[in-house]
Amino acid sequence: MRKKIYLDYAAATPVDPRVMKVMKPYFSEKFGNTMSLHSFGQEGREVLEKSREAVAGSIKARPKEIIFTSSATESNNLALKGVAFANQEKGRHIIISPIEHPCVLESANWLAKQGFKITQLPVDKFGLVNPADVEKAVKKDTILVSVIHASNEIGTIEPIEEIGQICRKNRVYFHTDAAQSFGKIPIDVNKMNVDLLTGSSHKIYGPKGAALLFIKEGVKIEPILHGGAHEFKLRGGTVNLPAVVGFSEAIKIRQKEMNGEIKRLTHLRDKLIENILKKISGSHLNGHPKKRLPNNVNIRFDFIEGESLVLQLDGYGFMTTTGSACSSTDLKPSHILLAIGLRPQEAHGSLRMTLGKWTKEKDIDELLKVLPAAVERLRKLSPFKS
Amino acid sequence: MNQTGYTKEVMKHFQKPHNYGRLKKYNGLGKVGNIVCGDVLWLYLNVENKNGKEVIKDVSYETYGCVAAISTSSAISDLAKGKTIENALKINKEQVIKVLGDLPPIKIHCSLLAIDALSEAIYDYLSMGKKPVPGDLREKHQKIERAKQVIEERYKKWTEKEKQK
């Protein structure tokens, strides 16, 4: 069998063996419910609070400002719906960017059905939000602005600090979905002027089933999962302790390794981008060349369709992804690629490659060997030729 | 994100498509699909008169699109080759799907696109050669043309940008 090279770290990451080891006792030895009074429960509670401290420390938050959830999707749902319902006396206007993850977009769409007003900000061709546009969009009845920290698809990093300043000045809550950036680039909730922030475990070599929502002290928010008194009464449901423990171990490791990885991956990223653009005619970078996640490469190729390219590369052992309509379940191209001004026919030809901890320089070299031929083959089949 | 569920046969046709490219000599061309939607198929025919019968001697295509679009193009080219145009017009989507083992439900339209391309190429061959066009083929052609216009109208925003470029 051909060697498999995984280039889809933005979708999911393998769990670090060190993380697995730390998690293991919490399945059948230290399985107590963190709400129980007996010693198993107390032990669990202690570990939960230690995990909270570790995760909070990594983003310069206080432990009581962190709640654990099951996924970034849940955190984003809670941030939007929870803030919306707790603050509707003040107003019912919410501002989001057009390049949010579907869990933010769909939460906003759902809130619109409940009578909230949603404004989508414009973005430029790199996917950047202009903070001045936020200033313009904020009204008297605006209660929340939500802008993704870094795009899951095109990797563009948004000017969160500046947007946050505007929100502070206008006394509007500011949420950022940092699912793709948390643990990959430094995050400081104070510097970034955010009131709410979402982070995820399984994007940083932690297990699936754990995520966080940072909620700055004093932010008015309602739970969406009603139940027991877990997580400061903001999220009912027995805490998934193995996952939370794994999550906190994953972020501890990331903090030690982050700077080195930023340097290493940025080099690989730029090497991949430069060489593709040089070797393959009719190829274009999607997203910002510099204000970009260290591990994200997104290129579009003229005259070919992405699903074909992804499956051809899969045949060569490379696992990638595309924003093409043909690969989606609703046959619509990625809303993010359309938001940055691409025409559908351009969006169809997009290929995302996301790098990670186990991506080696020789993987990039090998990809660069086969990619030009893969693109060339599909162009030969295509009626549109340069 | 990716469509999974392609059969081995689909992947075989995708990896090594049969009869692709542009025929050097052709007398029928069917162009279907729209780049905005993500699949375009141009199908070329070389029809020859053999003992009074019009036989598809050669067929080829150029396809822009997903794995399903490329593999259905390959499948229809196999099915059409050597058939009289009368019989080629009888090819249905079940036959195309049978060649490919199966297609994911969301990709069934790709097999229809391939059939449309073939009937458009036959229509082109007949009308260019000033030969009589069967009524139902003419009707189908008109239907495909109307659908094309609807799509072009719907995606005016994008196609106009294309023209400005």
Coordinates of C-alpha atoms in Angstrom, one line a residue:
Chain A
M1 CA 0.0 0.0 0.0
R2 CA 1.1 3.5 -0.8
K3 CA 2.2 5.6 2.2
K4 CA -0.6 7.9 3.4
I5 CA 0.2 11.5 3.9
Y6 CA -2.4 13.4 5.9
L7 CA -2.9 17.0 5.0
D8 CA -6.2 17.7 6.6
Y9 CA -5.2 18.8 10.1
A10 CA -7.8 21.6 10.1
A11 CA -10.5 18.9 10.0
A12 CA -9.2 16.6 12.7
T13 CA -5.9 15.8 14.3
P14 CA -4.6 12.5 15.7
V15 CA -4.5 12.3 19.5
D16 CA -1.0 12.8 20.8
P17 CA 0.1 9.6 22.6
R18 CA 1.1 11.6 25.6
V19 CA -2.5 12.9 25.8
M20 CA -3.9 9.4 25.5
K21 CA -1.8 8.2 28.4
V22 CA -3.0 11.0 30.7
M23 CA -6.6 10.3 29.7
K24 CA -6.6 6.6 30.2
P25 CA -7.2 6.3 34.0
Y26 CA -10.3 8.4 33.7
F27 CA -12.3 5.8 31.8
S28 CA -12.6 3.0 34.3
E29 CA -10.4 3.8 37.3
K30 CA -11.2 7.4 38.0
F31 CA -14.6 7.4 36.5
G32 CA -16.5 9.3 39.2
N33 CA -19.1 12.0 38.4
T34 CA -17.6 15.4 39.2
M35 CA -20.9 16.3 41.0
S36 CA -20.8 13.3 43.4
L37 CA -19.9 14.0 47.0
H38 CA -17.9 10.8 47.6
S39 CA -14.2 10.6 47.2
F40 CA -14.3 9.4 43.5
G41 CA -16.5 12.4 42.8
Q42 CA -14.2 14.8 44.7
E43 CA -11.1 13.5 42.9
G44 CA -12.8 14.0 39.6
R45 CA -13.8 17.5 40.6
E46 CA -10.2 18.3 41.6
V47 CA -8.9 17.1 38.2
L48 CA -11.6 19.1 36.4
E49 CA -10.6 22.3 38.2
K50 CA -6.9 21.7 37.5
S51 CA -7.8 21.2 33.8
R52 CA -9.8 24.4 33.9
E53 CA -6.8 26.2 35.3
A54 CA -4.5 24.9 32.7
V55 CA -6.8 25.8 29.8
A56 CA -7.6 29.2 31.3
G57 CA -3.9 30.0 31.8
S58 CA -3.2 29.2 28.1
I59 CA -5.3 32.2 27.0
K60 CA -4.7 34.5 30.0
A61 CA -8.2 34.0 31.4
R62 CA -9.3 33.2 34.9
P63 CA -10.4 29.6 35.6
K64 CA -14.0 30.7 36.4
E65 CA -14.2 32.2 33.0
I66 CA -13.8 28.9 31.2
I67 CA -16.6 26.4 30.7
F68 CA -16.1 23.0 29.1
T69 CA -18.5 21.9 26.3
S70 CA -18.6 19.0 23.9
S71 CA -17.5 20.7 20.8
A72 CA -16.7 24.1 19.2
T73 CA -20.1 23.8 17.6
E74 CA -21.7 23.7 21.0
S75 CA -19.5 26.6 22.3
N76 CA -20.5 28.7 19.3
N77 CA -24.1 27.9 19.7
L78 CA -24.0 28.8 23.4
A79 CA -22.1 32.1 22.7
L80 CA -24.6 33.3 20.1
K81 CA -27.9 31.9 21.5
G82 CA -26.9 32.4 25.1
V83 CA -25.9 36.0 24.7
A84 CA -28.9 36.7 22.4
F85 CA -31.5 35.4 24.8
A86 CA -29.9 37.0 27.9
N87 CA -29.6 40.4 26.4
Q88 CA -32.7 40.8 24.3
E89 CA -34.0 43.5 26.6
K90 CA -31.1 45.6 25.4
G91 CA -31.6 44.8 21.8
R92 CA -31.9 42.1 19.2
H93 CA -29.2 43.0 16.7
I94 CA -26.2 40.7 16.1
I95 CA -23.3 41.3 13.7
I96 CA -21.3 38.4 12.2
S97 CA -18.8 38.0 9.4
P98 CA -19.7 36.1 6.2
I99 CA -16.8 33.7 6.6
E100 CA -17.9 32.1 9.9
H101 CA -18.1 28.4 10.4
P102 CA -21.5 26.9 9.6
C103 CA -22.2 26.5 13.4
V104 CA -22.0 30.3 13.8
L105 CA -23.9 31.0 10.6
E106 CA -26.6 28.6 11.3
S107 CA -27.0 29.7 14.9
A108 CA -27.4 33.3 13.5
N109 CA -29.9 32.1 10.9
W110 CA -31.9 30.3 13.6
L111 CA -31.8 33.5 15.8
A112 CA -33.1 35.5 12.8
K113 CA -36.1 33.1 12.7
Q114 CA -36.6 34.0 16.4
G115 CA -36.8 37.7 15.6
F116 CA -33.2 38.7 16.0
K117 CA -31.7 40.9 13.3
I118 CA -28.5 39.7 11.8
T119 CA -26.0 41.9 9.9
Q120 CA -23.2 40.2 7.9
L121 CA -20.1 42.3 7.5
P122 CA -18.3 42.7 4.2
V123 CA -14.8 41.1 3.8
D124 CA -12.1 42.0 1.3
K125 CA -10.6 39.6 -1.3
F126 CA -8.4 38.0 1.4
G127 CA -11.4 37.5 3.7
L128 CA -10.4 40.3 6.1
V129 CA -13.0 42.2 8.0
N130 CA -12.3 45.9 8.1
P131 CA -12.8 47.1 11.7
A132 CA -14.2 50.4 10.3
D133 CA -17.1 48.3 8.9
V134 CA -17.8 47.0 12.4
E135 CA -18.0 50.5 13.7
K136 CA -20.5 51.4 10.9
A137 CA -22.6 48.3 11.5
V138 CA -23.0 48.8 15.3
K139 CA -26.3 50.2 16.2
K140 CA -28.0 51.1 19.5
D141 CA -29.7 47.7 19.7
T142 CA -26.6 45.7 18.8
I143 CA -25.8 43.2 21.5
L144 CA -23.2 40.9 20.0
V145 CA -20.5 40.9 17.3
S146 CA -19.0 37.5 16.4
V147 CA -16.0 37.3 14.0
I148 CA -14.0 34.2 13.5
H149 CA -10.3 34.5 14.7
A150 CA -8.8 32.5 11.8
S151 CA -10.7 31.1 8.9
N152 CA -10.9 27.3 8.9
E153 CA -10.9 27.3 5.1
I154 CA -8.6 30.0 3.8
G155 CA -6.5 30.5 7.0
T156 CA -6.9 34.3 7.1
I157 CA -6.3 35.8 10.6
E158 CA -8.8 38.6 11.4
P159 CA -7.9 41.9 13.2
I160 CA -9.6 40.7 16.4
E161 CA -7.9 43.2 18.7
E162 CA -9.1 46.2 16.7
I163 CA -12.6 44.8 16.3
G164 CA -12.6 44.2 20.0
Q165 CA -11.6 47.8 20.7
I166 CA -14.6 49.0 18.7
C167 CA -16.9 46.6 20.5
R168 CA -15.6 47.8 23.9
K169 CA -16.0 51.4 23.0
N170 CA -19.6 50.7 21.9
R171 CA -20.4 48.4 24.9
V172 CA -21.2 45.5 22.7
Y173 CA -20.2 41.9 23.5
F174 CA -17.6 40.5 21.2
H175 CA -17.2 36.7 20.5
T176 CA -14.6 35.1 18.4
D177 CA -14.5 31.5 17.2
A178 CA -10.9 30.5 17.7
A179 CA -11.4 26.8 16.9
Q180 CA -8.7 26.9 14.3
S181 CA -6.3 29.2 16.0
F182 CA -6.4 28.1 19.6
G183 CA -3.2 26.3 20.4
K184 CA -1.7 27.2 17.1
I185 CA -1.0 30.9 17.5
P186 CA -0.8 32.9 20.8
I187 CA -4.1 33.9 22.3
D188 CA -4.5 36.5 25.0
V189 CA -8.2 37.2 25.7
N190 CA -7.2 40.5 27.4
K191 CA -5.1 41.8 24.5
M192 CA -7.7 40.7 22.0
N193 CA -10.5 42.5 23.8
V194 CA -12.9 39.6 23.5
D195 CA -15.8 38.8 25.8
L196 CA -16.3 35.3 24.6
L197 CA -13.9 32.9 22.8
T198 CA -14.3 29.3 21.5
G199 CA -11.5 26.8 21.5
S200 CA -11.4 23.2 20.5
S201 CA -9.5 20.1 21.6
H202 CA -9.5 17.8 18.6
K203 CA -7.8 20.4 16.4
I204 CA -4.7 20.4 18.7
Y205 CA -4.0 16.7 19.2
G206 CA -6.5 16.3 22.0
P207 CA -9.6 14.0 21.9
K208 CA -12.8 14.8 20.2
G209 CA -15.7 15.6 22.6
A210 CA -14.1 18.5 24.4
A211 CA -14.1 22.3 23.7
L212 CA -14.1 25.5 25.7
L213 CA -16.1 28.7 25.8
F214 CA -14.3 31.6 27.5
I215 CA -16.9 33.9 29.0
K216 CA -15.5 37.0 30.5
E217 CA -16.7 37.7 34.1
G218 CA -19.8 39.8 34.0
V219 CA -21.0 38.8 30.6
K220 CA -24.8 38.2 30.6
I221 CA -25.5 34.7 29.2
E222 CA -28.2 32.1 29.4
P223 CA -27.5 28.3 29.2
I224 CA -28.8 26.4 26.2
L225 CA -28.4 23.0 27.8
H226 CA -30.5 23.1 30.9
G227 CA -29.8 20.5 33.6
G228 CA -27.7 20.1 36.7
A229 CA -25.4 22.7 38.2
H230 CA -22.3 21.7 36.2
E231 CA -20.1 24.3 34.6
F232 CA -21.3 27.2 36.7
K233 CA -24.9 26.4 35.9
L234 CA -24.1 27.3 32.3
R235 CA -24.0 23.8 30.8
G236 CA -26.0 20.9 32.2
G237 CA -24.7 17.4 31.5
T238 CA -22.1 15.1 33.2
V239 CA -18.7 16.5 32.5
N240 CA -16.8 14.3 30.0
L241 CA -13.8 14.1 32.2
P242 CA -11.5 11.9 30.1
A243 CA -11.9 14.3 27.2
V244 CA -11.4 17.4 29.4
V245 CA -8.3 16.0 31.0
G246 CA -7.0 15.1 27.5
F247 CA -7.9 18.6 26.3
S248 CA -6.0 20.3 29.1
E249 CA -2.9 18.0 28.5
A250 CA -3.1 18.8 24.8
I251 CA -3.0 22.6 25.4
K252 CA -0.1 22.2 27.9
I253 CA 1.9 20.4 25.3
R254 CA 0.9 23.0 22.7
Q255 CA 2.2 25.8 24.9
K256 CA 5.6 24.2 25.0
E257 CA 5.7 23.4 21.3
M258 CA 3.8 26.3 19.8
N259 CA 6.7 28.6 19.0
G260 CA 8.8 26.0 17.3
E261 CA 5.8 24.7 15.4
I262 CA 4.8 28.1 14.2
K263 CA 8.3 28.6 12.7
R264 CA 8.5 25.1 11.2
L265 CA 5.0 25.1 9.7
T266 CA 5.3 28.6 8.4
H267 CA 8.4 27.6 6.5
L268 CA 6.6 24.5 5.1
R269 CA 3.5 26.5 4.3
D270 CA 5.4 29.1 2.4
K271 CA 7.5 26.6 0.6
L272 CA 4.3 24.8 -0.6
I273 CA 2.6 27.9 -1.6
E274 CA 5.6 29.4 -3.5
N275 CA 6.3 26.2 -5.4
I276 CA 2.7 25.5 -6.4
L277 CA 2.3 29.0 -7.7
K278 CA 5.6 28.7 -9.5
K279 CA 5.2 25.2 -10.9
I280 CA 1.6 25.3 -11.9
S281 CA 0.2 27.9 -14.3
G282 CA -3.3 29.2 -13.5
S283 CA -2.9 28.6 -9.8
H284 CA -3.9 31.3 -7.2
L285 CA -3.6 31.6 -3.5
N286 CA -6.9 31.9 -1.6
G287 CA -6.6 33.9 1.6
H288 CA -4.0 36.4 2.9
P289 CA -0.4 35.6 2.1
K290 CA 0.9 36.7 5.5
K291 CA -2.0 37.2 7.9
R292 CA -2.5 33.5 7.8
L293 CA -2.5 30.4 10.0
P294 CA 0.9 28.8 9.9
N295 CA -0.6 25.5 8.8
N296 CA -3.1 26.5 6.1
V297 CA -2.6 26.4 2.3
N298 CA -5.5 27.0 0.0
I299 CA -5.0 27.2 -3.7
R300 CA -7.4 27.4 -6.6
F301 CA -6.6 26.0 -10.0
D302 CA -8.2 27.3 -13.2
F303 CA -10.2 24.9 -15.4
I304 CA -10.5 21.9 -13.0
E305 CA -12.9 20.9 -10.3
G306 CA -11.8 20.2 -6.7
E307 CA -13.5 16.9 -5.9
S308 CA -11.7 15.3 -8.8
L309 CA -8.4 16.7 -7.6
V310 CA -9.0 15.6 -4.0
L311 CA -9.8 12.0 -5.0
Q312 CA -6.9 11.9 -7.5
L313 CA -4.5 13.1 -4.8
D314 CA -6.1 10.5 -2.4
G315 CA -5.1 7.9 -5.0
Y316 CA -1.6 9.1 -4.6
G317 CA -1.9 8.9 -0.8
F318 CA -2.4 12.6 0.0
M319 CA -5.5 13.5 2.0
T320 CA -6.7 17.0 1.2
T321 CA -10.1 18.8 0.9
T322 CA -11.9 21.2 -1.4
G323 CA -14.5 24.0 -1.3
S324 CA -16.1 22.8 -4.5
A325 CA -19.8 22.4 -4.9
C326 CA -19.5 18.9 -6.2
S327 CA -18.0 17.7 -3.0
S328 CA -20.6 19.2 -0.7
T329 CA -23.8 17.5 0.2
D330 CA -25.9 20.5 -1.0
L331 CA -24.0 21.0 -4.3
K332 CA -23.2 24.6 -3.3
P333 CA -19.6 25.9 -3.4
S334 CA -18.1 27.1 -0.1
H335 CA -19.8 30.2 1.2
I336 CA -16.4 31.5 2.3
L337 CA -14.9 31.3 -1.1
L338 CA -17.9 33.1 -2.5
A339 CA -17.7 35.8 0.3
I340 CA -14.2 36.7 -0.8
G341 CA -15.5 37.4 -4.2
L342 CA -14.7 34.2 -6.1
R343 CA -17.1 33.1 -8.8
P344 CA -18.5 29.6 -8.3
Q345 CA -16.4 28.3 -11.2
E346 CA -13.3 29.6 -9.3
A347 CA -14.4 28.1 -6.0
H348 CA -14.9 24.7 -7.6
G349 CA -11.2 24.5 -8.3
S350 CA -10.0 25.1 -4.8
L351 CA -7.8 22.8 -2.8
R352 CA -7.1 23.0 1.0
M353 CA -4.1 21.5 2.5
T354 CA -3.6 21.9 6.2
L355 CA -0.3 20.8 7.8
G356 CA 0.4 19.6 11.3
K357 CA 2.7 18.1 13.8
W358 CA 3.5 15.0 11.8
T359 CA 3.9 16.8 8.4
K360 CA 7.5 16.5 7.3
E361 CA 9.4 18.5 4.8
K362 CA 9.7 15.4 2.6
D363 CA 5.9 15.1 2.5
I364 CA 5.7 18.6 1.0
D365 CA 8.5 17.7 -1.5
E366 CA 6.5 14.6 -2.5
L367 CA 3.3 16.5 -2.9
L368 CA 5.1 19.0 -5.0
K369 CA 6.2 16.2 -7.2
V370 CA 2.7 14.8 -7.9
L371 CA 0.5 17.8 -7.7
P372 CA 1.5 19.4 -11.1
A373 CA 0.8 16.1 -12.9
A374 CA -2.5 15.7 -11.1
V375 CA -3.6 19.1 -12.2
E376 CA -2.3 18.6 -15.7
R377 CA -4.2 15.4 -16.1
L378 CA -7.5 16.9 -15.1
R379 CA -6.9 19.9 -17.4
K380 CA -6.3 17.5 -20.2
L381 CA -9.7 16.1 -19.6
S382 CA -11.3 19.5 -19.4
P383 CA -12.7 21.4 -22.3
F384 CA -11.4 24.6 -20.8
K385 CA -7.7 25.0 -21.5
S386 CA -5.6 28.0 -21.1
Chain B
M1 CA -16.7 17.2 3.1
N2 CA -16.0 14.9 0.3
Q3 CA -18.5 12.7 -1.4
T4 CA -17.7 9.2 -0.5
G5 CA -19.3 6.1 -1.8
Y6 CA -17.9 5.8 -5.2
T7 CA -17.6 2.3 -6.5
K8 CA -14.4 0.7 -7.7
E9 CA -15.8 0.9 -11.2
V10 CA -16.3 4.6 -10.9
M11 CA -12.8 5.1 -9.6
K12 CA -11.4 2.9 -12.4
H13 CA -13.1 5.0 -15.1
F14 CA -12.0 8.2 -13.2
Q15 CA -8.3 7.1 -13.0
K16 CA -8.2 5.8 -16.6
P17 CA -11.0 7.4 -18.5
H18 CA -11.7 5.7 -21.9
N19 CA -11.9 7.7 -25.1
Y20 CA -11.2 11.1 -23.6
G21 CA -9.9 14.1 -25.6
R22 CA -11.0 15.8 -28.7
L23 CA -11.6 13.8 -31.9
K24 CA -9.4 15.0 -34.8
K25 CA -12.3 14.3 -37.1
Y26 CA -15.9 14.7 -35.9
N27 CA -19.3 15.5 -37.3
G28 CA -21.3 15.9 -34.2
L29 CA -20.7 17.9 -31.0
G30 CA -22.9 18.1 -27.9
K31 CA -22.1 20.8 -25.3
V32 CA -23.9 20.5 -22.0
G33 CA -23.5 21.7 -18.4
N34 CA -22.4 25.0 -17.0
I35 CA -19.1 25.9 -15.4
V36 CA -20.9 27.9 -12.7
C37 CA -22.6 24.7 -11.6
G38 CA -19.4 22.7 -11.7
D39 CA -19.8 20.3 -14.6
V40 CA -19.4 20.7 -18.3
L41 CA -19.3 18.0 -20.9
W42 CA -18.4 18.3 -24.5
L43 CA -19.1 15.2 -26.5
Y44 CA -17.7 14.6 -29.9
L45 CA -19.0 12.0 -32.4
N46 CA -17.7 10.7 -35.7
V47 CA -20.7 9.1 -37.4
E48 CA -20.3 7.0 -40.5
N49 CA -22.7 5.6 -42.9
K50 CA -22.3 1.8 -43.0
N51 CA -24.6 -0.1 -45.4
G52 CA -27.2 2.5 -45.1
K53 CA -27.0 2.7 -41.3
E54 CA -25.5 5.6 -39.4
V55 CA -23.1 4.2 -37.0
I56 CA -21.0 5.9 -34.3
K57 CA -17.6 5.0 -35.3
D58 CA -15.8 7.1 -32.8
V59 CA -16.7 9.1 -29.7
S60 CA -14.7 11.2 -27.4
Y61 CA -15.3 13.9 -24.8
E62 CA -13.8 16.7 -22.7
T63 CA -15.2 17.0 -19.2
Y64 CA -14.8 19.6 -16.5
G65 CA -16.2 18.3 -13.3
C66 CA -16.2 15.9 -10.4
V67 CA -15.3 12.2 -10.3
A68 CA -18.9 11.3 -11.2
A69 CA -18.9 13.6 -14.2
I70 CA -15.7 12.2 -15.6
S71 CA -16.6 8.6 -15.0
T72 CA -20.1 8.9 -16.5
S73 CA -18.5 10.5 -19.6
S74 CA -16.2 7.6 -19.9
A75 CA -19.0 5.1 -19.4
I76 CA -21.3 6.8 -22.0
S77 CA -18.5 6.8 -24.5
D78 CA -18.1 3.0 -24.1
L79 CA -21.8 2.5 -24.4
A80 CA -22.2 4.7 -27.5
K81 CA -19.3 3.5 -29.5
G82 CA -20.2 1.2 -32.4
K83 CA -24.0 1.8 -31.9
T84 CA -26.3 3.1 -34.6
I85 CA -27.5 6.6 -33.7
E86 CA -30.9 5.1 -33.3
N87 CA -29.7 2.7 -30.6
A88 CA -27.4 5.3 -29.0
L89 CA -30.5 7.4 -28.4
K90 CA -32.0 4.6 -26.4
I91 CA -29.2 4.6 -23.8
N92 CA -30.7 5.4 -20.4
K93 CA -29.3 6.4 -17.1
E94 CA -29.8 2.9 -15.6
Q95 CA -27.4 1.6 -18.3
V96 CA -24.8 4.2 -17.4
I97 CA -25.1 3.5 -13.7
K98 CA -24.9 -0.2 -14.4
V99 CA -21.6 0.2 -16.1
L100 CA -20.3 2.1 -13.1
G101 CA -21.7 -0.3 -10.5
D102 CA -23.6 2.5 -8.8
L103 CA -23.5 6.3 -8.2
P104 CA -24.2 8.2 -5.0
P105 CA -27.8 9.5 -5.2
I106 CA -26.6 13.1 -5.2
K107 CA -24.5 12.4 -8.3
I108 CA -27.2 10.7 -10.4
H109 CA -27.6 14.0 -12.4
C110 CA -24.1 13.4 -13.8
S111 CA -25.4 10.4 -15.6
L112 CA -28.2 12.4 -17.1
L113 CA -25.7 15.0 -18.2
A114 CA -23.8 12.4 -20.1
I115 CA -26.9 11.2 -21.8
D116 CA -27.9 14.8 -22.7
A117 CA -24.4 15.3 -24.2
L118 CA -24.8 12.3 -26.4
S119 CA -28.3 13.2 -27.6
E120 CA -27.1 16.8 -28.2
A121 CA -24.2 15.5 -30.3
I122 CA -26.5 13.3 -32.3
Y123 CA -28.9 16.3 -32.8
D124 CA -25.9 18.4 -33.9
Y125 CA -24.8 15.6 -36.4
L126 CA -28.3 15.3 -37.9
S127 CA -29.1 19.0 -38.1
M128 CA -25.6 20.0 -39.5
G129 CA -26.0 17.3 -42.1
K130 CA -29.5 18.5 -42.9
K131 CA -30.9 15.1 -42.1
P132 CA -34.3 14.6 -40.6
V133 CA -34.4 15.0 -36.8
P134 CA -36.8 12.7 -35.0
G135 CA -39.5 14.7 -33.2
D136 CA -38.6 13.5 -29.7
L137 CA -34.9 14.4 -30.2
R138 CA -35.9 17.8 -31.3
E139 CA -38.1 18.2 -28.3
K140 CA -35.3 17.0 -26.0
H141 CA -32.9 19.5 -27.6
Q142 CA -35.3 22.3 -27.1
K143 CA -35.7 21.3 -23.4
I144 CA -32.0 21.2 -22.9
E145 CA -31.6 24.6 -24.5
R146 CA -34.4 26.1 -22.3
A147 CA -32.7 24.6 -19.2
K148 CA -29.4 26.2 -20.3
Q149 CA -31.1 29.6 -20.6
V150 CA -32.7 29.2 -17.1
I151 CA -29.3 28.5 -15.6
E152 CA -27.6 31.3 -17.5
E153 CA -30.3 33.7 -16.3
R154 CA -30.0 32.4 -12.7
Y155 CA -26.2 32.8 -12.7
K156 CA -26.2 36.0 -14.7
K157 CA -24.3 37.8 -12.0
W158 CA -21.4 35.3 -12.4
T159 CA -21.5 34.9 -16.1
E160 CA -21.6 38.6 -16.8
K161 CA -18.5 39.0 -14.6
E162 CA -16.9 36.3 -16.8
K163 CA -17.6 38.4 -19.9
Q164 CA -16.1 41.5 -18.3
K165 CA -12.9 39.7 -17.6

